[in-house]
mmCIF file of N, CA and C in Angstrom:
data_model
loop_
_atom_site.group_PDB
_atom_site.id
_atom_site.type_symbol
_atom_site.label_atom_id
_atom_site.label_comp_id
_atom_site.label_asym_id
_atom_site.label_seq_id
_atom_site.Cartn_x
_atom_site.Cartn_y
_atom_site.Cartn_z
ATOM 1 N N MET A 1492 5.533 15.570 -4.870
ATOM 2 C CA MET A 1492 6.005 15.865 -3.830
ATOM 3 C C MET A 1492 5.672 16.052 -2.824
ATOM 4 N N ARG A 1493 4.748 18.374 -2.916
ATOM 5 C CA ARG A 1493 4.306 18.665 -2.209
ATOM 6 C C ARG A 1493 3.279 17.309 -1.450
ATOM 7 N N ALA A 1494 2.574 17.325 -2.035
ATOM 8 C CA ALA A 1494 1.065 16.250 -1.669
ATOM 9 C C ALA A 1494 1.731 15.050 0.372
ATOM 10 N N THR A 1495 3.312 15.149 0.178
ATOM 11 C CA THR A 1495 3.813 13.698 0.684
ATOM 12 C C THR A 1495 3.843 14.582 1.918
ATOM 13 N N THR A 1496 5.084 15.981 1.733
ATOM 14 C CA THR A 1496 5.722 16.706 2.259
ATOM 15 C C THR A 1496 4.573 17.149 2.781
ATOM 16 N N ARG A 1497 2.788 17.275 2.549
ATOM 17 C CA ARG A 1497 1.838 17.453 3.606
ATOM 18 C C ARG A 1497 0.964 16.972 4.963
ATOM 19 N N ARG A 1498 1.999 15.600 3.958
ATOM 20 C CA ARG A 1498 1.471 14.527 5.647
ATOM 21 C C ARG A 1498 1.730 14.520 6.479
ATOM 22 N N LEU A 1499 2.936 15.369 6.518
ATOM 23 C CA LEU A 1499 3.658 15.587 7.165
ATOM 24 C C LEU A 1499 4.338 17.459 8.395
ATOM 25 N N LEU A 1500 3.706 17.855 7.811
ATOM 26 C CA LEU A 1500 4.028 19.052 7.661
ATOM 27 C C LEU A 1500 2.921 19.739 8.173
ATOM 28 N N ALA A 1501 1.500 19.379 8.022
ATOM 29 C CA ALA A 1501 -0.016 20.242 8.187
ATOM 30 C C ALA A 1501 -0.382 20.363 9.046
ATOM 31 N N GLU A 1502 -1.278 21.739 9.518
ATOM 32 C CA GLU A 1502 -1.044 21.164 10.933
ATOM 33 C C GLU A 1502 -2.485 20.735 11.660
ATOM 34 N N ASP A 1503 -2.744 19.799 11.070
ATOM 35 C CA ASP A 1503 -3.869 18.583 10.632
ATOM 36 C C ASP A 1503 -3.771 17.405 11.150
ATOM 37 N N ALA A 1504 -2.336 17.565 10.880
ATOM 38 C CA ALA A 1504 -1.695 15.955 10.290
ATOM 39 C C ALA A 1504 -1.355 15.584 11.444
ATOM 40 N N GLU A 1505 -2.334 13.661 11.170
ATOM 41 C CA GLU A 1505 -1.932 12.367 12.096
ATOM 42 C C GLU A 1505 -0.921 12.283 11.591
ATOM 43 N N PRO A 1506 -0.781 12.250 13.222
ATOM 44 C CA PRO A 1506 1.134 11.109 13.091
ATOM 45 C C PRO A 1506 1.034 10.148 12.187
ATOM 46 N N PRO A 1507 1.997 9.355 11.660
ATOM 47 C CA PRO A 1507 1.789 7.999 10.779
ATOM 48 C C PRO A 1507 1.963 6.702 12.267
ATOM 49 N N SER A 1508 1.535 6.402 11.037
ATOM 50 C CA SER A 1508 2.269 4.711 11.710
ATOM 51 C C SER A 1508 3.537 3.956 11.425
ATOM 52 N N PRO A 1509 4.023 3.631 12.316
ATOM 53 C CA PRO A 1509 5.815 3.057 11.847
ATOM 54 C C PRO A 1509 5.956 2.786 10.591
ATOM 55 N N GLN A 1510 4.779 1.672 9.370
ATOM 56 C CA GLN A 1510 5.925 1.231 9.312
ATOM 57 C C GLN A 1510 5.028 2.188 8.247
ATOM 58 N N ASP A 1511 4.216 3.152 8.387
ATOM 59 C CA ASP A 1511 3.668 4.822 6.500
ATOM 60 C C ASP A 1511 5.310 5.857 7.006
ATOM 61 N N LEU A 1512 5.496 5.749 7.632
ATOM 62 C CA LEU A 1512 6.812 6.848 8.257
ATOM 63 C C LEU A 1512 7.301 6.892 7.610
ATOM 64 N N GLU A 1513 8.061 4.621 7.571
ATOM 65 C CA GLU A 1513 8.979 3.634 7.435
ATOM 66 C C GLU A 1513 9.734 4.416 5.896
ATOM 67 N N THR A 1514 8.209 4.230 4.656
ATOM 68 C CA THR A 1514 8.165 4.843 3.042
ATOM 69 C C THR A 1514 7.216 6.208 3.387
ATOM 70 N N LEU A 1515 7.492 7.408 3.991
ATOM 71 C CA LEU A 1515 7.711 8.103 3.782
ATOM 72 C C LEU A 1515 8.970 9.020 3.792
ATOM 73 N N THR A 1516 9.754 8.669 5.039
ATOM 74 C CA THR A 1516 10.685 9.098 4.874
ATOM 75 C C THR A 1516 11.396 9.020 3.545
ATOM 76 N N PHE A 1517 11.457 6.664 3.292
ATOM 77 C CA PHE A 1517 11.641 6.594 1.947
ATOM 78 C C PHE A 1517 11.683 7.453 1.091
ATOM 79 N N ARG A 1518 10.616 7.416 0.141
ATOM 80 C CA ARG A 1518 9.540 9.003 -0.320
ATOM 81 C C ARG A 1518 10.795 10.470 -0.272
ATOM 82 N N LEU A 1519 11.000 10.658 0.435
ATOM 83 C CA LEU A 1519 10.843 11.906 1.198
ATOM 84 C C LEU A 1519 12.286 11.830 0.359
ATOM 85 N N ARG A 1520 13.288 10.701 1.378
ATOM 86 C CA ARG A 1520 14.826 10.455 -0.133
ATOM 87 C C ARG A 1520 15.216 10.914 -1.159
ATOM 88 N N GLY A 1521 13.612 10.036 -1.790
ATOM 89 C CA GLY A 1521 14.242 9.705 -3.120
ATOM 90 C C GLY A 1521 13.366 10.604 -3.226
ATOM 91 N N TYR A 1522 12.900 11.910 -2.991
ATOM 92 C CA TYR A 1522 12.720 12.826 -4.217
ATOM 93 C C TYR A 1522 13.930 14.108 -3.840
ATOM 94 N N MET A 1523 14.639 13.521 -2.954
ATOM 95 C CA MET A 1523 14.914 15.088 -2.241
ATOM 96 C C MET A 1523 17.183 14.510 -2.607
ATOM 97 N N MET A 1524 16.617 13.350 -3.641
ATOM 98 C CA MET A 1524 17.761 12.825 -4.462
ATOM 99 C C MET A 1524 17.745 13.206 -5.831
ATOM 100 N N GLN A 1525 16.105 13.161 -6.142
ATOM 101 C CA GLN A 1525 16.310 13.529 -7.885
ATOM 102 C C GLN A 1525 15.878 14.941 -8.074
ATOM 103 N N ALA A 1526 15.856 15.859 -6.350
ATOM 104 C CA ALA A 1526 15.227 17.554 -6.336
ATOM 105 C C ALA A 1526 17.274 18.166 -6.483
ATOM 106 N N ILE A 1527 17.693 17.790 -5.207
ATOM 107 C CA ILE A 1527 19.364 18.143 -5.030
ATOM 108 C C ILE A 1527 19.578 18.953 -7.148
ATOM 109 N N PRO A 1528 20.229 17.833 -7.655
ATOM 110 C CA PRO A 1528 21.390 17.853 -8.529
ATOM 111 C C PRO A 1528 20.463 19.122 -9.266
ATOM 112 N N VAL A 1529 19.052 19.076 -9.438
ATOM 113 C CA VAL A 1529 18.010 19.028 -11.093
ATOM 114 C C VAL A 1529 18.606 21.013 -10.035
ATOM 115 N N VAL A 1530 18.281 20.973 -8.860
ATOM 116 C CA VAL A 1530 17.947 22.949 -8.090
ATOM 117 C C VAL A 1530 19.392 22.991 -8.728
ATOM 118 N N GLU A 1531 20.788 21.939 -7.996
ATOM 119 C CA GLU A 1531 22.248 22.681 -7.638
ATOM 120 C C GLU A 1531 22.426 23.002 -9.688
ATOM 121 N N THR A 1532 22.167 22.635 -10.583
ATOM 122 C CA THR A 1532 23.077 23.391 -12.740
ATOM 123 C C THR A 1532 21.664 23.975 -12.596
ATOM 124 N N ALA A 1533 20.265 24.360 -12.243
ATOM 125 C CA ALA A 1533 20.018 25.914 -12.755
ATOM 126 C C ALA A 1533 20.369 26.864 -11.449
ATOM 127 N N ALA A 1534 20.233 26.473 -10.159
ATOM 128 C CA ALA A 1534 21.666 27.507 -9.884
ATOM 129 C C ALA A 1534 22.284 27.937 -9.370
ATOM 130 N N LEU A 1535 23.776 27.516 -10.827
ATOM 131 C CA LEU A 1535 24.909 27.096 -10.505
ATOM 132 C C LEU A 1535 25.146 28.244 -12.203
ATOM 133 N N THR A 1536 23.374 28.703 -13.284
ATOM 134 C CA THR A 1536 23.831 29.619 -13.427
ATOM 135 C C THR A 1536 22.873 30.559 -13.377
ATOM 136 N N TRP A 1537 23.250 30.940 -11.987
ATOM 137 C CA TRP A 1537 22.428 32.063 -12.267
ATOM 138 C C TRP A 1537 22.898 33.085 -11.752
ATOM 139 N N PRO A 1538 23.183 35.297 -11.787
ATOM 140 C CA PRO A 1538 24.007 35.728 -11.120
ATOM 141 C C PRO A 1538 24.363 35.170 -9.827
ATOM 142 N N GLU A 1539 24.866 35.190 -9.309
ATOM 143 C CA GLU A 1539 25.569 34.775 -7.751
ATOM 144 C C GLU A 1539 24.357 36.544 -7.242
ATOM 145 N N ASP A 1540 23.819 35.899 -6.505
ATOM 146 C CA ASP A 1540 23.937 37.178 -5.935
ATOM 147 C C ASP A 1540 22.203 36.276 -4.889
ATOM 148 N N VAL A 1541 21.435 36.850 -4.603
ATOM 149 C CA VAL A 1541 21.071 35.987 -2.449
ATOM 150 C C VAL A 1541 20.160 34.484 -3.609
ATOM 151 N N PRO A 1542 19.081 34.852 -4.681
ATOM 152 C CA PRO A 1542 18.635 33.384 -4.705
ATOM 153 C C PRO A 1542 19.173 32.744 -5.208
ATOM 154 N N ARG A 1543 20.144 32.468 -5.728
ATOM 155 C CA ARG A 1543 21.551 31.618 -6.248
ATOM 156 C C ARG A 1543 22.055 31.018 -4.700
ATOM 157 N N ALA A 1544 22.562 32.085 -3.836
ATOM 158 C CA ALA A 1544 23.189 31.739 -2.526
ATOM 159 C C ALA A 1544 22.228 30.742 -1.495
ATOM 160 N N CYS A 1545 20.740 31.040 -1.492
ATOM 161 C CA CYS A 1545 19.950 30.316 -0.587
ATOM 162 C C CYS A 1545 19.490 29.640 -1.091
ATOM 163 N N ALA A 1546 19.637 29.627 -3.056
ATOM 164 C CA ALA A 1546 19.548 27.174 -3.382
ATOM 165 C C ALA A 1546 20.245 26.165 -2.664
ATOM 166 N N LEU A 1547 21.385 27.502 -2.743
ATOM 167 C CA LEU A 1547 22.861 26.041 -2.125
ATOM 168 C C LEU A 1547 22.727 26.476 -1.131
ATOM 169 N N ALA A 1548 22.603 27.495 -0.298
ATOM 170 C CA ALA A 1548 22.184 26.522 1.114
ATOM 171 C C ALA A 1548 21.157 26.134 1.333
ATOM 172 N N CYS A 1549 20.046 25.709 0.697
ATOM 173 C CA CYS A 1549 19.197 24.656 0.740
ATOM 174 C C CYS A 1549 19.921 23.163 0.014
ATOM 175 N N ILE A 1550 20.584 23.655 -1.023
ATOM 176 C CA ILE A 1550 20.731 22.436 -1.133
ATOM 177 C C ILE A 1550 21.443 21.996 0.001
ATOM 178 N N GLY A 1551 23.036 22.496 0.288
ATOM 179 C CA GLY A 1551 23.974 21.589 1.653
ATOM 180 C C GLY A 1551 23.088 21.481 2.751
ATOM 181 N N GLU A 1552 22.042 22.347 3.090
ATOM 182 C CA GLU A 1552 21.018 20.950 3.953
ATOM 183 C C GLU A 1552 21.026 20.486 4.357
ATOM 184 N N ALA A 1553 20.224 20.591 2.376
ATOM 185 C CA ALA A 1553 19.734 18.875 1.824
ATOM 186 C C ALA A 1553 19.641 17.484 1.912
ATOM 187 N N ARG A 1554 21.168 18.513 2.049
ATOM 188 C CA ARG A 1554 22.484 16.817 2.101
ATOM 189 C C ARG A 1554 23.101 16.644 3.540
ATOM 190 N N MET A 1555 22.507 18.427 3.797
ATOM 191 C CA MET A 1555 23.424 17.256 5.340
ATOM 192 C C MET A 1555 22.187 16.234 5.742
ATOM 193 N N ARG A 1556 21.173 16.430 5.249
ATOM 194 C CA ARG A 1556 19.789 16.005 6.406
ATOM 195 C C ARG A 1556 19.613 14.102 5.417
ATOM 196 N N LEU A 1557 20.442 14.063 4.210
ATOM 197 C CA LEU A 1557 19.972 13.108 3.976
ATOM 198 C C LEU A 1557 21.201 11.648 4.714
ATOM 199 N N ARG A 1558 22.637 12.843 5.006
ATOM 200 C CA ARG A 1558 22.962 12.125 6.193
ATOM 201 C C ARG A 1558 23.462 11.485 7.755
ATOM 202 N N LEU A 1559 22.177 11.905 8.313
ATOM 203 C CA LEU A 1559 21.741 12.169 9.367
ATOM 204 C C LEU A 1559 20.791 10.632 9.734
ATOM 205 N N GLU A 1560 20.898 9.519 10.543
ATOM 206 C CA GLU A 1560 20.215 8.724 11.011
ATOM 207 C C GLU A 1560 18.263 8.825 11.470
ATOM 208 N N PRO A 1561 17.594 8.692 11.697
ATOM 209 C CA PRO A 1561 16.140 9.194 12.262
ATOM 210 C C PRO A 1561 16.290 7.848 13.519
ATOM 211 N N GLY A 1562 15.959 8.790 14.412
ATOM 212 C CA GLY A 1562 15.616 8.756 15.595
ATOM 213 C C GLY A 1562 15.265 7.026 15.684
ATOM 214 N N ARG A 1563 15.770 6.131 17.293
ATOM 215 C CA ARG A 1563 14.962 4.576 17.673
ATOM 216 C C ARG A 1563 13.716 4.885 18.014
ATOM 217 N N ASN A 1564 12.558 5.424 17.386
ATOM 218 C CA ASN A 1564 11.627 6.262 18.731
ATOM 219 C C ASN A 1564 10.959 6.276 17.722
ATOM 220 N N LEU A 1565 9.641 7.199 17.411
ATOM 221 C CA LEU A 1565 8.190 7.291 16.262
ATOM 222 C C LEU A 1565 8.887 8.390 16.555
ATOM 223 N N PRO A 1566 8.839 8.996 17.796
ATOM 224 C CA PRO A 1566 8.780 10.792 17.626
ATOM 225 C C PRO A 1566 9.736 10.768 16.909
ATOM 226 N N ALA A 1567 11.223 10.852 17.240
ATOM 227 C CA ALA A 1567 12.448 11.035 17.021
ATOM 228 C C ALA A 1567 12.211 10.594 15.252
ATOM 229 N N GLY A 1568 11.930 9.424 14.820
ATOM 230 C CA GLY A 1568 11.385 9.130 13.618
ATOM 231 C C GLY A 1568 10.709 10.234 12.478
ATOM 232 N N ILE A 1569 9.543 10.145 13.623
ATOM 233 C CA ILE A 1569 8.523 11.460 13.182
ATOM 234 C C ILE A 1569 9.418 12.779 13.216
ATOM 235 N N ARG A 1570 9.977 13.238 13.511
ATOM 236 C CA ARG A 1570 10.865 14.944 13.246
ATOM 237 C C ARG A 1570 11.924 14.827 12.242
ATOM 238 N N HIS A 1571 12.476 13.919 12.566
ATOM 239 C CA HIS A 1571 13.337 13.067 10.628
ATOM 240 C C HIS A 1571 13.057 13.654 9.699
ATOM 241 N N ALA A 1572 11.262 13.208 9.758
ATOM 242 C CA ALA A 1572 10.940 12.965 8.379
ATOM 243 C C ALA A 1572 10.982 14.320 8.614
ATOM 244 N N GLN A 1573 9.933 15.111 9.819
ATOM 245 C CA GLN A 1573 9.641 16.119 9.093
ATOM 246 C C GLN A 1573 10.512 17.267 9.064
ATOM 247 N N ARG A 1574 11.567 17.190 8.540
ATOM 248 C CA ARG A 1574 13.116 17.357 8.279
ATOM 249 C C ARG A 1574 13.572 17.045 6.848
ATOM 250 N N LEU A 1575 12.951 16.660 6.847
ATOM 251 C CA LEU A 1575 12.938 15.803 5.438
ATOM 252 C C LEU A 1575 12.218 16.818 4.406
ATOM 253 N N ALA A 1576 11.298 16.742 5.285
ATOM 254 C CA ALA A 1576 9.733 17.114 4.221
ATOM 255 C C ALA A 1576 9.716 18.390 3.785
ATOM 256 N N ARG A 1577 11.001 19.778 5.472
ATOM 257 C CA ARG A 1577 10.701 20.834 5.091
ATOM 258 C C ARG A 1577 11.899 21.438 3.965
ATOM 259 N N SER A 1578 12.851 19.814 3.813
ATOM 260 C CA SER A 1578 13.611 20.284 2.555
ATOM 261 C C SER A 1578 13.347 19.868 1.266
ATOM 262 N N VAL A 1579 12.473 19.330 1.446
ATOM 263 C CA VAL A 1579 12.558 18.289 -0.302
ATOM 264 C C VAL A 1579 10.570 19.653 -0.630
ATOM 265 N N ASN A 1580 10.307 21.219 0.283
ATOM 266 C CA ASN A 1580 9.742 21.638 -0.407
ATOM 267 C C ASN A 1580 10.558 22.675 -0.431
ATOM 268 N N ALA A 1581 11.418 22.649 0.767
ATOM 269 C CA ALA A 1581 12.129 24.564 -0.231
ATOM 270 C C ALA A 1581 12.507 24.039 -0.869
ATOM 271 N N LEU A 1582 13.239 22.899 -1.571
ATOM 272 C CA LEU A 1582 13.572 22.014 -2.955
ATOM 273 C C LEU A 1582 13.147 22.351 -3.825
ATOM 274 N N CYS A 1583 11.352 22.463 -3.872
ATOM 275 C CA CYS A 1583 10.393 22.393 -4.719
ATOM 276 C C CYS A 1583 10.030 23.885 -5.150
ATOM 277 N N ASP A 1584 10.809 24.557 -3.433
ATOM 278 C CA ASP A 1584 10.044 26.399 -3.692
ATOM 279 C C ASP A 1584 12.135 26.733 -4.785
ATOM 280 N N HIS A 1585 12.532 26.326 -4.348
ATOM 281 C CA HIS A 1585 13.411 27.178 -5.618
ATOM 282 C C HIS A 1585 13.262 25.822 -6.935
ATOM 283 N N TYR A 1586 13.155 24.786 -7.101
ATOM 284 C CA TYR A 1586 12.505 25.288 -8.464
ATOM 285 C C TYR A 1586 11.645 25.583 -9.133
ATOM 286 N N GLN A 1587 10.923 26.207 -8.453
ATOM 287 C CA GLN A 1587 9.536 26.735 -8.827
ATOM 288 C C GLN A 1587 10.398 27.756 -9.434
ATOM 289 N N THR A 1588 10.920 28.986 -8.647
ATOM 290 C CA THR A 1588 11.919 30.053 -8.859
ATOM 291 C C THR A 1588 13.049 29.913 -10.477
ATOM 292 N N VAL A 1589 13.219 28.534 -10.936
ATOM 293 C CA VAL A 1589 13.618 28.510 -11.860
ATOM 294 C C VAL A 1589 12.882 28.195 -12.828
ATOM 295 N N GLY A 1590 11.378 28.401 -12.956
ATOM 296 C CA GLY A 1590 10.880 28.292 -14.276
ATOM 297 C C GLY A 1590 10.455 26.733 -13.842
ATOM 298 N N GLY A 1591 9.917 26.095 -13.044
ATOM 299 C CA GLY A 1591 10.067 24.550 -13.365
ATOM 300 C C GLY A 1591 9.010 24.454 -13.117
ATOM 301 N N GLU A 1592 8.156 23.725 -12.248
ATOM 302 C CA GLU A 1592 6.914 22.770 -12.197
ATOM 303 C C GLU A 1592 6.874 22.450 -10.626
ATOM 304 N N HIS A 1593 6.262 22.266 -9.877
ATOM 305 C CA HIS A 1593 6.337 21.635 -8.548
ATOM 306 C C HIS A 1593 5.002 21.203 -8.907
ATOM 307 N N ARG A 1594 5.529 18.898 -7.841
ATOM 308 C CA ARG A 1594 4.539 18.451 -8.530
ATOM 309 C C ARG A 1594 4.243 17.448 -6.765
#
């Protein structure tokens, strides 16, 4: 998961082609759909404190981003995919917090 996000978020990342962008966006959406319920189930077992609130806020934002459509041109599509990638990274961070492994 993190390797995919680096393709969009690394400082030296090359802009993807339209075909690669479509594949990356599809993959990131899939990662989010897998990670959201896992992180949410774990977070709901945590005490009601800051880490739980942060995880649940991250999940809410990830769900919102899943509902958004990419823009109609390549730069807008890249920005959309980068937002998805940031959500994937945040979900991975929360997963690690509960003692899981990141991919």
